[in-house]
Short mmCIF file of C-alpha atoms in Angstrom, two decimals:
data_model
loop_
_atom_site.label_atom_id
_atom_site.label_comp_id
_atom_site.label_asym_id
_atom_site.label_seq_id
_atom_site.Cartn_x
_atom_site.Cartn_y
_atom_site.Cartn_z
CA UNK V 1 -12.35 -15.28 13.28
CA UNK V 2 -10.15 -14.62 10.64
CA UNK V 3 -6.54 -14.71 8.29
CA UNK V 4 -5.05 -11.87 10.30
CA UNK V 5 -1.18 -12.20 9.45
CA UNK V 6 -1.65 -14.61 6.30
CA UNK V 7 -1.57 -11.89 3.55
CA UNK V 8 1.11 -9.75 5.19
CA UNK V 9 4.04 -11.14 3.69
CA UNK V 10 2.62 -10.82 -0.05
CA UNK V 11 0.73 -7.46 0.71
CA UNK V 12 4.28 -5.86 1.67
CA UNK V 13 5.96 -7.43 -0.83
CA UNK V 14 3.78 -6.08 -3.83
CA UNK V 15 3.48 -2.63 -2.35
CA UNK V 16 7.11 -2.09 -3.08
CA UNK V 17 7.05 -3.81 -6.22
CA UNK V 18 4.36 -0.98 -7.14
CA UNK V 19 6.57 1.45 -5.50
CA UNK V 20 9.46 0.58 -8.04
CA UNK V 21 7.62 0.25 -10.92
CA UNK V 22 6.86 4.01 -10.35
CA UNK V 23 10.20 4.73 -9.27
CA UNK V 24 12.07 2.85 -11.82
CA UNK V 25 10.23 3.59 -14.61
CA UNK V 26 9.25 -0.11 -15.07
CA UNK V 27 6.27 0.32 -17.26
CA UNK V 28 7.77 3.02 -19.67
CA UNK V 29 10.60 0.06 -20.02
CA UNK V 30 8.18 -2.58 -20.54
CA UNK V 31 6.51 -0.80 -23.28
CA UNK V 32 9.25 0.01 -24.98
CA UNK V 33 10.39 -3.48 -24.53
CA UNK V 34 6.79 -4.84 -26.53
CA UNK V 35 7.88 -1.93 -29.05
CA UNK V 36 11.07 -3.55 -29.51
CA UNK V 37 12.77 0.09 -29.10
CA UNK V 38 15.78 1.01 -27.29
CA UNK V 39 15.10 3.87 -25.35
CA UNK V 40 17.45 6.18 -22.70
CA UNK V 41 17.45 9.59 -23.53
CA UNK V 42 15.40 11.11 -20.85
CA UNK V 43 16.17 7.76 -18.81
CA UNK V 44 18.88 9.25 -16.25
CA UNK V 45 16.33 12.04 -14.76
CA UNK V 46 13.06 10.35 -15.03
CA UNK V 47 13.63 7.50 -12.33
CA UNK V 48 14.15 8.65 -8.93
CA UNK V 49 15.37 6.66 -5.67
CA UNK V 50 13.26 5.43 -2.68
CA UNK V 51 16.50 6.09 -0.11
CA UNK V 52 16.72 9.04 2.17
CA UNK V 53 12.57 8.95 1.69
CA UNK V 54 10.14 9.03 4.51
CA UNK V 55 7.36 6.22 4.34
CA UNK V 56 4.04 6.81 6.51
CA UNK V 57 1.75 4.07 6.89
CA UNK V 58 -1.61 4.03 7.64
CA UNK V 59 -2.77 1.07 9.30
CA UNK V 60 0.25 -0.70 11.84
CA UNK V 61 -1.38 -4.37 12.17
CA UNK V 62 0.39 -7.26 10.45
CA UNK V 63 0.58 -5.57 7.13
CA UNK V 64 1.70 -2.43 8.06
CA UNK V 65 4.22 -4.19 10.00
CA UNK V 66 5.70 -6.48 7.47
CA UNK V 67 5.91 -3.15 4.77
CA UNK V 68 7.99 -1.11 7.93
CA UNK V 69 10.22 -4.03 7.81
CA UNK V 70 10.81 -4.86 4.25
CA UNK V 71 11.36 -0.47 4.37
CA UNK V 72 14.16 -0.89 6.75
CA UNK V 73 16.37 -2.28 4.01
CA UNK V 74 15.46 1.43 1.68
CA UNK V 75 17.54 3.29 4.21
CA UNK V 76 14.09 5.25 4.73
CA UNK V 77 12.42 7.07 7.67
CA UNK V 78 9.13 5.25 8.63
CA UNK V 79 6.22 6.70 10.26
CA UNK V 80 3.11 5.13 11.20
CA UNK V 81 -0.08 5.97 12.02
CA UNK V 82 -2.54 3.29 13.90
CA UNK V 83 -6.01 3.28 15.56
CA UNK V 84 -4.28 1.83 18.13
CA UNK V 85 -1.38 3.69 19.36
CA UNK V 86 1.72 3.30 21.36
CA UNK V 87 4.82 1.95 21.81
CA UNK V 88 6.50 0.98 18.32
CA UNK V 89 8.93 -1.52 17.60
CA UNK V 90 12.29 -2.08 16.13
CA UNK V 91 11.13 -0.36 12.81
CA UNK V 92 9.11 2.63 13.86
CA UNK V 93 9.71 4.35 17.23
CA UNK V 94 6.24 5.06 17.92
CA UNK V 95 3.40 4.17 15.94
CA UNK V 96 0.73 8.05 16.59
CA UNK V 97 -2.87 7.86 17.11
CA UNK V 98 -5.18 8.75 14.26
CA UNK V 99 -5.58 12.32 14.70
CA UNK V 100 -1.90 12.97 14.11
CA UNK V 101 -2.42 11.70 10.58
CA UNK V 102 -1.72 15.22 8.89
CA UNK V 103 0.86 15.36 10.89
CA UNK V 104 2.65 12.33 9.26
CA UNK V 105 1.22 13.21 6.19
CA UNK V 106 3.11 16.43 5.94
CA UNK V 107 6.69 14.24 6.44
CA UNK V 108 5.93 11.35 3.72
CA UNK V 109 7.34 11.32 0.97
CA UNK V 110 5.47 8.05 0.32
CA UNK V 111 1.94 6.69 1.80
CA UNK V 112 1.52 3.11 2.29
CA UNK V 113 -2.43 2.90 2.56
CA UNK V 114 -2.37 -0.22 4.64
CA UNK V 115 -5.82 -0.21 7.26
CA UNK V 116 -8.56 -2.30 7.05
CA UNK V 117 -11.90 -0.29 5.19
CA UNK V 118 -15.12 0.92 8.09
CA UNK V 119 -16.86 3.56 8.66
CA UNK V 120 -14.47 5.59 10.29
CA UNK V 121 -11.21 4.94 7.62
CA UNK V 122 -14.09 5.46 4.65
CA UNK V 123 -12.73 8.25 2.28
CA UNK V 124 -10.01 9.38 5.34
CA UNK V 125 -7.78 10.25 2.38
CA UNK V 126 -9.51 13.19 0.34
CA UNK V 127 -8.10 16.80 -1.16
CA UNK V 128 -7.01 18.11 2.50
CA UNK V 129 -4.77 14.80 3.15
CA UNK V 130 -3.59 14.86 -0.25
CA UNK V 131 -2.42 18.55 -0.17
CA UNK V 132 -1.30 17.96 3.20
CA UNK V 133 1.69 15.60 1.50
CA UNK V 134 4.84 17.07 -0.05
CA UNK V 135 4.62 18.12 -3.58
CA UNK V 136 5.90 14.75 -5.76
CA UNK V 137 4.90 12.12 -3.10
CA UNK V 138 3.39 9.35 -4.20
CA UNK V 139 0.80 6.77 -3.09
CA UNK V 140 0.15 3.20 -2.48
CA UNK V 141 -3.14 1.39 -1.78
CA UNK V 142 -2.84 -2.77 -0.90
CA UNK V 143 -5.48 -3.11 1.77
CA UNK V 144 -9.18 -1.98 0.47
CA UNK V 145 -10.31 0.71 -1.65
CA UNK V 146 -12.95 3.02 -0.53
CA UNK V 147 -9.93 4.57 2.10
CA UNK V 148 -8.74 6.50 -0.87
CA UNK V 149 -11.33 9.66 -2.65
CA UNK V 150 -10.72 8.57 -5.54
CA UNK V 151 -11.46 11.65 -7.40
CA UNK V 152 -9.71 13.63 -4.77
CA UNK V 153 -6.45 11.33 -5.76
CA UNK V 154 -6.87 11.51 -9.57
CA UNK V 155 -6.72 15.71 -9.00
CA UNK V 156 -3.64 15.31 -6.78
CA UNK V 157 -2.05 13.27 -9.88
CA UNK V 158 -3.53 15.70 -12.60
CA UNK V 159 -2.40 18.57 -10.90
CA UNK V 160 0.99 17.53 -9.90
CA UNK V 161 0.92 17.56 -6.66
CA UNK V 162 1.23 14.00 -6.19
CA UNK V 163 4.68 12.43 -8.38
CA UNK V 164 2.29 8.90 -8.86
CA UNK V 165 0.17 6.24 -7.03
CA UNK V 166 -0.18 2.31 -6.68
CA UNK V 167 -3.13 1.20 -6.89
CA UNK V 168 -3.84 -2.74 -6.38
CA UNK V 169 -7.62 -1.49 -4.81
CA UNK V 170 -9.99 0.45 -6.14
CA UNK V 171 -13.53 1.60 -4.17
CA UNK V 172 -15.29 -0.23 -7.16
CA UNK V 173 -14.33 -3.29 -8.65
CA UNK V 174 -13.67 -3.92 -11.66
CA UNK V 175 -12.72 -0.47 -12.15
CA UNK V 176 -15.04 1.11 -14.69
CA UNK V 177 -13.38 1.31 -18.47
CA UNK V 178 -14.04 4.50 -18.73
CA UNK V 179 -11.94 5.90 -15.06
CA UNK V 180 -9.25 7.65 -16.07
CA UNK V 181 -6.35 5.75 -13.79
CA UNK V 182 -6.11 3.43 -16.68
CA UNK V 183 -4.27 5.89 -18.91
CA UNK V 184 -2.63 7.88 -16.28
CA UNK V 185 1.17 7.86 -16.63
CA UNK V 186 1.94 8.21 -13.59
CA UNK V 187 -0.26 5.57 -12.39
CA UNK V 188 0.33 1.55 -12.04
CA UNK V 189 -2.29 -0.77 -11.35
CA UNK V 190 -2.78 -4.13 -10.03
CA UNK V 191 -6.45 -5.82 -9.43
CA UNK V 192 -6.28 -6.88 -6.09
CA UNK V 193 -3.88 -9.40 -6.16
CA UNK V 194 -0.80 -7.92 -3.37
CA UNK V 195 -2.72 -11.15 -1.18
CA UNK V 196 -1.73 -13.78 -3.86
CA UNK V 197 0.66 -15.87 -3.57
CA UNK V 198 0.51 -20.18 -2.68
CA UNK V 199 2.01 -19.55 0.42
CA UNK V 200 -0.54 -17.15 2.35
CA UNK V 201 -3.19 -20.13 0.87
CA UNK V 202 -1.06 -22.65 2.72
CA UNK V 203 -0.74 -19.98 5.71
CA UNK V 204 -5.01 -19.59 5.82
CA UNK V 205 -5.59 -23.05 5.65
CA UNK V 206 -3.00 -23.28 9.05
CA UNK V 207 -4.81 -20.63 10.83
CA UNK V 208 -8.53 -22.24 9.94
CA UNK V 209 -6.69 -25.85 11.28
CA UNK V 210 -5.46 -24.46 14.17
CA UNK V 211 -8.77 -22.93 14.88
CA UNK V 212 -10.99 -25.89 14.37
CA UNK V 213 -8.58 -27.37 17.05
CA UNK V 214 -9.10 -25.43 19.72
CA UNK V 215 -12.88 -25.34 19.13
CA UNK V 216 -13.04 -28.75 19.51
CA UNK V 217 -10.91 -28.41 22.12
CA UNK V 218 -13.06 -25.88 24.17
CA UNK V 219 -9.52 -23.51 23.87
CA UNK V 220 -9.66 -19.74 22.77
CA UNK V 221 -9.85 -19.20 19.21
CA UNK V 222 -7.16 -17.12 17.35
CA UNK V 223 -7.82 -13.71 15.23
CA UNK V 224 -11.26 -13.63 16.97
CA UNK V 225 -12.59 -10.50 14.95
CA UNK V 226 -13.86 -7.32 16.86
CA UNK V 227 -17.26 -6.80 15.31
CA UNK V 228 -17.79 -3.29 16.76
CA UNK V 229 -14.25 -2.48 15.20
CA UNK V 230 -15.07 -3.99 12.32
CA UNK V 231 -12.09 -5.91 11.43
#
């Protein structure tokens, strides 16, 4: 078994704080802030608003859920995309099967990269997905690395097709000193710490108490994993 649900709340919650540190300019103010400058010339067309946006997200379990319904207070469109598809819920109508992914790919305007890493979601995002997006969408990553190419991303970036990415994940970690995301402008990182927070520790330890109850109580365990799924 596992945490299924625990890091949701957290995960969501520092996806969007990526989001608007892109956004809102928040590390070109910071630096200027350790500079001690005062700076606003440019500052009026550089930032740019998440309303009236379209959010796809890759991956609808618990995470995916809790970032459609911290989006629902963007006034944004949200798509989803889900190896198991069907029947939404209050925050996306319907939540399309994995093969439609170019599909939503081509109406977000921002990619929550929010599905667990196996075989089959390995590298799913490359050049094709990436030029499949709108010119200046951007990209966020809070569930594993390895989903994202990430030379296929840093392309997207350089070339301008993508406006910026999140990254708190990276396909190697630490990320090497020498990868270029670490001087990117229009890229903010994290290292893997959207799941942090004291209360998804006190939320694991509530699922693993739970659990040791109903095995000694003979009872079916919660967040049993699916091996041949892989998650």
């Amino acid at each position: 078994s596992n945490t299924r649900g625990a890091h949701a709340p957290s995960i969501a919650e520092h996806a969007f704080g990526l989001l608007l540190s892109l956004t809102r300019k928040i590390p070109l103010s910071l630096d200027y802030q350790h500079k001690h400058q005062w700076r606003w010339e440019n500052s009026y067309r550089e930032p740019r608003e998440i309303m009236g946006s379209t959010i796809g997200i890759l991956g609808y379990g618990q995470i995916g859920r809790a970032i459609a319904q911290r989006a629902s207070g963007f006034e944004v469109t949200t798509l989803a995309v889900d190896l198991y598809p069907g029947g939404g819920d209050r925050f996306v109508e319907t939540v399309w099967p994995v093969d439609k992914l170019h599909d939503m790919l081509a109406l977000s305007d921002i990619l929550m990269v929010a599905a667990p890493l196996t075989r089959e979601t390995h590298h799913m995002l490359g050049a094709k997905e990436f030029a499949a997006m709108p010119k200046n969408s951007i990209v966020i990553a809070v569930s594993r690395g390895g989903i994202i190419d990430e030379p296929a991303l840093i392309d997207a970036l350089n070339a301008g097709h993508l406006w910026g990415a999140g990254m708190d994940v990276n396909e190697i970690e630490p990320v090497a000193a020498d990868s270029p995301f670490w001087d990117m402008p229009n890229v903010v990182m994290s290292h893997h710490l959207a799941g942090s927070s004291w209360q998804k520790e006190k939320r694991c330890v509530e699922i693993l108490v739970e659990n040791i109850q109903r095995l000694q109580d003979g009872a079916e365990l919660i967040n049993v994993v699916d091996k041949k799924a892989g998650f």
